[in-house]
Tab-separated table of C-alpha atoms in Angstrom:
chain	number	residue	atom	x	y	z
Q	70	ALA	CA	16.968	3.066	3.452
Q	71	GLN	CA	13.579	3.400	4.986
Q	72	LYS	CA	12.148	0.714	7.211
Q	73	ILE	CA	8.845	0.146	8.985
Q	74	THR	CA	8.513	-2.187	11.960
Q	75	GLN	CA	5.230	-3.510	13.288
Q	76	THR	CA	5.970	-5.729	16.271
Q	77	GLN	CA	2.455	-7.029	16.918
Q	78	PRO	CA	1.570	-9.885	14.549
Q	79	GLY	CA	-1.888	-10.114	16.090
Q	80	MET	CA	-4.060	-8.093	18.430
Q	81	PHE	CA	-7.403	-8.805	20.067
Q	82	VAL	CA	-9.865	-6.232	21.347
Q	83	GLN	CA	-13.394	-6.281	22.678
Q	84	GLU	CA	-16.063	-4.487	20.719
Q	85	LYS	CA	-16.452	-0.823	21.762
Q	86	GLU	CA	-13.022	-0.693	23.367
Q	87	ALA	CA	-10.038	1.278	22.066
Q	88	VAL	CA	-6.936	-0.392	20.650
Q	89	THR	CA	-3.455	0.845	19.737
Q	90	LEU	CA	-1.468	-0.675	16.902
Q	91	ASP	CA	2.252	-0.022	17.073
Q	92	CYS	CA	4.484	1.243	14.295
Q	93	THR	CA	8.071	2.388	14.419
Q	94	TYR	CA	10.020	3.656	11.465
Q	95	ASP	CA	13.559	4.344	10.456
Q	96	THR	CA	14.691	6.978	8.012
Q	97	SER	CA	17.446	9.529	7.682
Q	98	ASP	CA	15.269	11.913	5.684
Q	99	PRO	CA	13.782	14.889	7.520
Q	100	SER	CA	10.773	14.925	5.204
Q	101	TYR	CA	8.518	11.886	4.877
Q	102	GLY	CA	4.932	10.738	5.035
Q	103	LEU	CA	3.395	8.072	7.235
Q	104	PHE	CA	0.249	6.145	6.335
Q	105	TRP	CA	-1.996	3.522	7.803
Q	106	TYR	CA	-3.964	1.169	5.602
Q	107	LYS	CA	-6.577	-1.445	6.438
Q	108	GLN	CA	-6.789	-4.653	4.453
Q	109	PRO	CA	-9.894	-6.804	4.974
Q	110	SER	CA	-9.907	-10.401	3.855
Q	111	SER	CA	-11.177	-9.237	0.454
Q	112	GLY	CA	-7.690	-7.875	-0.257
Q	113	GLU	CA	-8.270	-4.213	-1.003
Q	114	MET	CA	-5.992	-1.773	0.826
Q	115	ILE	CA	-8.110	0.957	2.360
Q	116	PHE	CA	-6.464	4.255	3.267
Q	117	LEU	CA	-7.143	5.282	6.856
Q	118	ILE	CA	-4.938	8.165	7.899
Q	119	TYR	CA	-1.870	10.197	6.940
Q	120	GLN	CA	0.741	12.079	8.965
Q	121	GLY	CA	3.395	14.307	7.453
Q	122	SER	CA	6.732	14.568	9.193
Q	123	TYR	CA	6.350	18.320	9.593
Q	124	ASP	CA	2.766	18.231	10.807
Q	125	GLN	CA	2.576	19.780	14.252
Q	126	GLN	CA	-0.592	18.025	15.331
Q	127	ASN	CA	-1.480	14.359	15.395
Q	128	ALA	CA	-3.736	13.350	12.527
Q	129	THR	CA	-7.302	12.257	13.209
Q	130	GLU	CA	-9.942	10.770	10.923
Q	131	GLY	CA	-13.167	9.832	12.646
Q	132	ARG	CA	-12.449	6.915	14.986
Q	133	TYR	CA	-8.822	6.767	13.850
Q	134	SER	CA	-6.036	8.831	15.300
Q	135	LEU	CA	-2.320	8.687	14.834
Q	136	ASN	CA	-0.085	9.051	17.876
Q	137	PHE	CA	2.974	10.595	16.223
Q	138	GLN	CA	6.110	10.789	18.340
Q	139	LYS	CA	8.817	12.041	16.033
Q	140	ALA	CA	11.719	11.812	18.454
Q	141	ARG	CA	10.899	8.184	19.142
Q	142	LYS	CA	10.158	7.536	15.446
Q	143	SER	CA	6.820	6.012	16.223
Q	144	ALA	CA	3.456	6.432	14.538
Q	145	ASN	CA	0.926	4.322	16.405
Q	146	LEU	CA	-2.642	3.979	15.177
Q	147	VAL	CA	-5.388	4.330	17.761
Q	148	ILE	CA	-8.833	2.998	16.941
Q	149	SER	CA	-11.497	4.150	19.346
Q	150	ALA	CA	-14.776	2.324	19.969
Q	151	SER	CA	-13.808	-0.787	17.996
Q	152	GLN	CA	-16.409	-2.372	15.763
Q	153	LEU	CA	-16.669	-5.912	14.435
Q	154	GLY	CA	-15.984	-4.540	10.956
Q	155	ASP	CA	-12.580	-3.325	12.122
Q	156	SER	CA	-11.308	-6.910	12.082
Q	157	ALA	CA	-8.631	-6.864	9.365
Q	158	MET	CA	-4.912	-6.556	8.681
Q	159	TYR	CA	-3.475	-3.122	9.357
Q	160	PHE	CA	-0.367	-1.866	7.635
Q	161	CYS	CA	1.825	1.061	8.491
Q	162	ALA	CA	3.713	2.562	5.556
Q	163	MET	CA	5.959	5.471	4.727
Q	164	THR	CA	7.097	7.424	1.711
Q	165	PRO	CA	10.346	9.253	1.066
Q	166	PRO	CA	10.571	13.020	0.595
Q	167	PRO	CA	8.611	14.481	-2.307
Q	168	GLY	CA	10.519	15.044	-5.473
Q	169	GLY	CA	10.179	11.881	-7.412
Q	170	SER	CA	8.834	8.413	-7.035
Q	171	GLU	CA	6.971	8.021	-3.804
Q	172	LYS	CA	6.929	4.287	-3.396
Q	173	LEU	CA	5.387	3.055	-0.192
Q	174	VAL	CA	7.485	0.998	2.184
Q	175	PHE	CA	5.234	-1.238	4.252
Q	176	GLY	CA	5.549	-2.974	7.558
Q	177	LYS	CA	4.569	-6.625	7.898
Q	178	GLY	CA	1.195	-5.735	9.327
Q	179	THR	CA	-0.878	-6.455	12.411
Q	180	LYS	CA	-3.939	-8.676	12.328
Q	181	LEU	CA	-6.656	-7.134	14.459
Q	182	THR	CA	-9.535	-9.247	15.705
Q	183	VAL	CA	-12.512	-7.531	17.314
Q	184	ASN	CA	-14.495	-9.827	19.599
Q	185	PRO	CA	-18.194	-9.312	20.302
E	260	LYS	CA	-16.019	9.207	-7.953
E	261	ALA	CA	-15.042	5.721	-9.042
E	262	GLY	CA	-12.108	4.117	-7.295
E	263	VAL	CA	-9.164	2.257	-8.710
E	264	THR	CA	-10.265	-0.735	-10.726
E	265	GLN	CA	-8.243	-3.805	-11.543
E	266	THR	CA	-8.985	-6.599	-13.949
E	267	PRO	CA	-9.171	-9.470	-13.770
E	268	ARG	CA	-9.775	-10.087	-10.091
E	269	TYR	CA	-8.594	-13.679	-10.222
E	270	LEU	CA	-6.272	-15.535	-12.546
E	271	ILE	CA	-4.991	-19.083	-12.698
E	272	LYS	CA	-2.023	-19.765	-14.933
E	273	THR	CA	0.559	-22.494	-15.355
E	274	ARG	CA	4.303	-22.205	-15.161
E	275	GLY	CA	5.904	-20.762	-18.259
E	276	GLN	CA	2.869	-18.806	-19.348
E	277	GLN	CA	2.638	-15.057	-19.366
E	278	VAL	CA	-0.012	-12.811	-17.890
E	279	THR	CA	-1.186	-9.224	-18.276
E	280	LEU	CA	-2.926	-7.353	-15.487
E	281	SER	CA	-4.789	-4.101	-15.962
E	282	CYS	CA	-5.330	-1.110	-13.718
E	283	SER	CA	-7.516	1.954	-14.228
E	284	PRO	CA	-6.682	4.782	-11.820
E	285	ILE	CA	-9.033	7.229	-10.199
E	286	SER	CA	-10.044	9.907	-12.671
E	287	GLY	CA	-7.500	12.725	-12.614
E	288	HIS	CA	-4.770	10.615	-11.046
E	289	ARG	CA	-1.632	10.525	-13.146
E	290	SER	CA	0.640	8.261	-11.129
E	291	VAL	CA	0.140	4.506	-10.978
E	292	SER	CA	2.171	2.137	-8.833
E	293	TRP	CA	2.170	-1.642	-8.651
E	294	TYR	CA	2.851	-3.791	-5.601
E	295	GLN	CA	3.182	-7.512	-5.067
E	296	GLN	CA	1.891	-9.035	-1.846
E	297	THR	CA	2.890	-12.523	-0.710
E	298	PRO	CA	2.668	-14.186	2.712
E	299	GLY	CA	6.432	-14.579	2.837
E	300	GLN	CA	7.700	-11.261	1.504
E	301	GLY	CA	4.810	-9.004	2.413
E	302	LEU	CA	4.125	-5.951	0.272
E	303	GLN	CA	6.843	-5.109	-2.210
E	304	PHE	CA	7.018	-2.250	-4.675
E	305	LEU	CA	7.194	-3.291	-8.316
E	306	PHE	CA	7.200	-0.050	-10.303
E	307	GLU	CA	5.645	3.362	-10.693
E	308	TYR	CA	4.471	5.105	-13.836
E	309	PHE	CA	3.775	8.749	-14.401
E	310	SER	CA	2.896	10.311	-17.735
E	311	GLU	CA	3.596	7.050	-19.552
E	312	THR	CA	7.124	6.881	-18.128
E	313	GLN	CA	8.454	4.403	-15.619
E	314	ARG	CA	9.815	6.523	-12.823
E	315	ASN	CA	11.014	3.879	-10.424
E	316	LYS	CA	11.385	0.130	-10.346
E	317	GLY	CA	11.639	-2.263	-7.455
E	318	ASN	CA	13.981	-5.192	-7.135
E	319	PHE	CA	12.226	-7.627	-9.429
E	320	PRO	CA	13.564	-9.582	-12.421
E	321	GLY	CA	13.068	-8.379	-15.952
E	322	ARG	CA	10.189	-10.812	-16.386
E	323	PHE	CA	8.102	-8.166	-14.677
E	324	SER	CA	7.313	-5.212	-16.894
E	325	GLY	CA	4.681	-2.563	-17.208
E	326	ARG	CA	3.460	0.361	-19.165
E	327	GLN	CA	1.123	3.293	-18.885
E	328	PHE	CA	-1.135	4.683	-21.538
E	329	SER	CA	-2.013	8.280	-22.320
E	330	ASN	CA	-5.250	7.966	-20.320
E	331	SER	CA	-3.161	6.912	-17.278
E	332	ARG	CA	-4.403	3.334	-17.382
E	333	SER	CA	-1.622	0.897	-16.700
E	334	GLU	CA	-0.815	-2.718	-17.423
E	335	MET	CA	1.758	-4.992	-15.945
E	336	ASN	CA	3.050	-8.108	-17.606
E	337	VAL	CA	4.768	-11.120	-16.135
E	338	SER	CA	6.416	-13.472	-18.594
E	339	THR	CA	7.572	-17.035	-18.049
E	340	LEU	CA	5.566	-17.430	-14.887
E	341	GLU	CA	7.079	-19.209	-11.901
E	342	LEU	CA	5.334	-20.760	-8.912
E	343	GLY	CA	6.732	-17.958	-6.745
E	344	ASP	CA	4.852	-15.371	-8.771
E	345	SER	CA	1.628	-16.461	-7.105
E	346	ALA	CA	0.550	-13.363	-5.227
E	347	LEU	CA	-1.935	-10.567	-4.850
E	348	TYR	CA	-0.977	-7.769	-7.230
E	349	LEU	CA	-2.158	-4.378	-6.093
E	350	CYS	CA	-2.330	-1.237	-8.133
E	351	ALA	CA	-2.420	2.210	-6.550
E	352	SER	CA	-3.032	5.619	-8.040
E	353	ARG	CA	-2.006	9.044	-6.842
E	354	ARG	CA	-3.123	12.453	-7.970
E	355	GLN	CA	0.153	14.291	-8.140
E	356	GLY	CA	3.331	13.090	-9.678
E	357	THR	CA	5.554	16.108	-9.940
E	358	SER	CA	8.360	17.152	-7.678
E	359	GLY	CA	8.088	19.823	-5.059
E	360	VAL	CA	4.601	18.999	-3.869
E	361	SER	CA	3.479	17.386	-0.690
E	362	THR	CA	2.982	13.680	-0.495
E	363	ASP	CA	-0.306	12.553	-1.940
E	364	THR	CA	-2.142	9.523	-0.702
E	365	GLN	CA	-2.006	6.391	-2.802
E	366	TYR	CA	-5.392	4.761	-3.254
E	367	PHE	CA	-5.455	1.078	-3.965
E	368	GLY	CA	-7.596	-1.118	-6.125
E	369	PRO	CA	-9.065	-4.466	-5.059
E	370	GLY	CA	-6.099	-6.376	-6.464
E	371	THR	CA	-5.639	-9.263	-8.850
E	372	ARG	CA	-5.028	-12.600	-7.204
E	373	LEU	CA	-2.707	-14.642	-9.432
E	374	THR	CA	-2.221	-18.337	-8.875
E	375	VAL	CA	0.507	-20.123	-10.796
E	376	LEU	CA	0.183	-23.911	-10.978
């Protein structure tokens, strides 16, 4: 069974600084997808970034980058130049190999607070 | 392009009642999944529909059911509501749904917040 672990219940960062949110995963499948979502207090889950298990390079999307270390089974999210609007819950998630239902397995999330 | 929409956004029901939640996926998306989010259990997968067929179901009692229509819109129904059903119910849509293709991102709607009194 797949499992996602996010060990940081809460993180604080100063505006304009970078922050790393940790995510480790467990799976026996060689093929999988890793996602990060942001959930503001409004509730909507906002897709941030995706990393495939066979992708050779770390994914980047604007201020977001994913530090993918396959051997260590970690997929940490790095947010550069934090903004006040980045304050939210952040969830790491994974999907099984393609070929059927691709339900997302989520971690428990990390609450990020950006201080002015 | 319009995102995933969910109606209603908020619901208050009493124990024993039933409720129907609706989800309209992004245009062109054929797969719709439902998730329940509670403070205690976190985000849990309920079920996924593709081409009007339930393809996978999470570990929830039979009181939780769903369906998908030919236009890919989906509804989920919870019968005989219990206090523990109070949660944020999130719907997500995905473009692909067939085997042998790379993983497609699931895009979520704003959720329906259900309160059971």
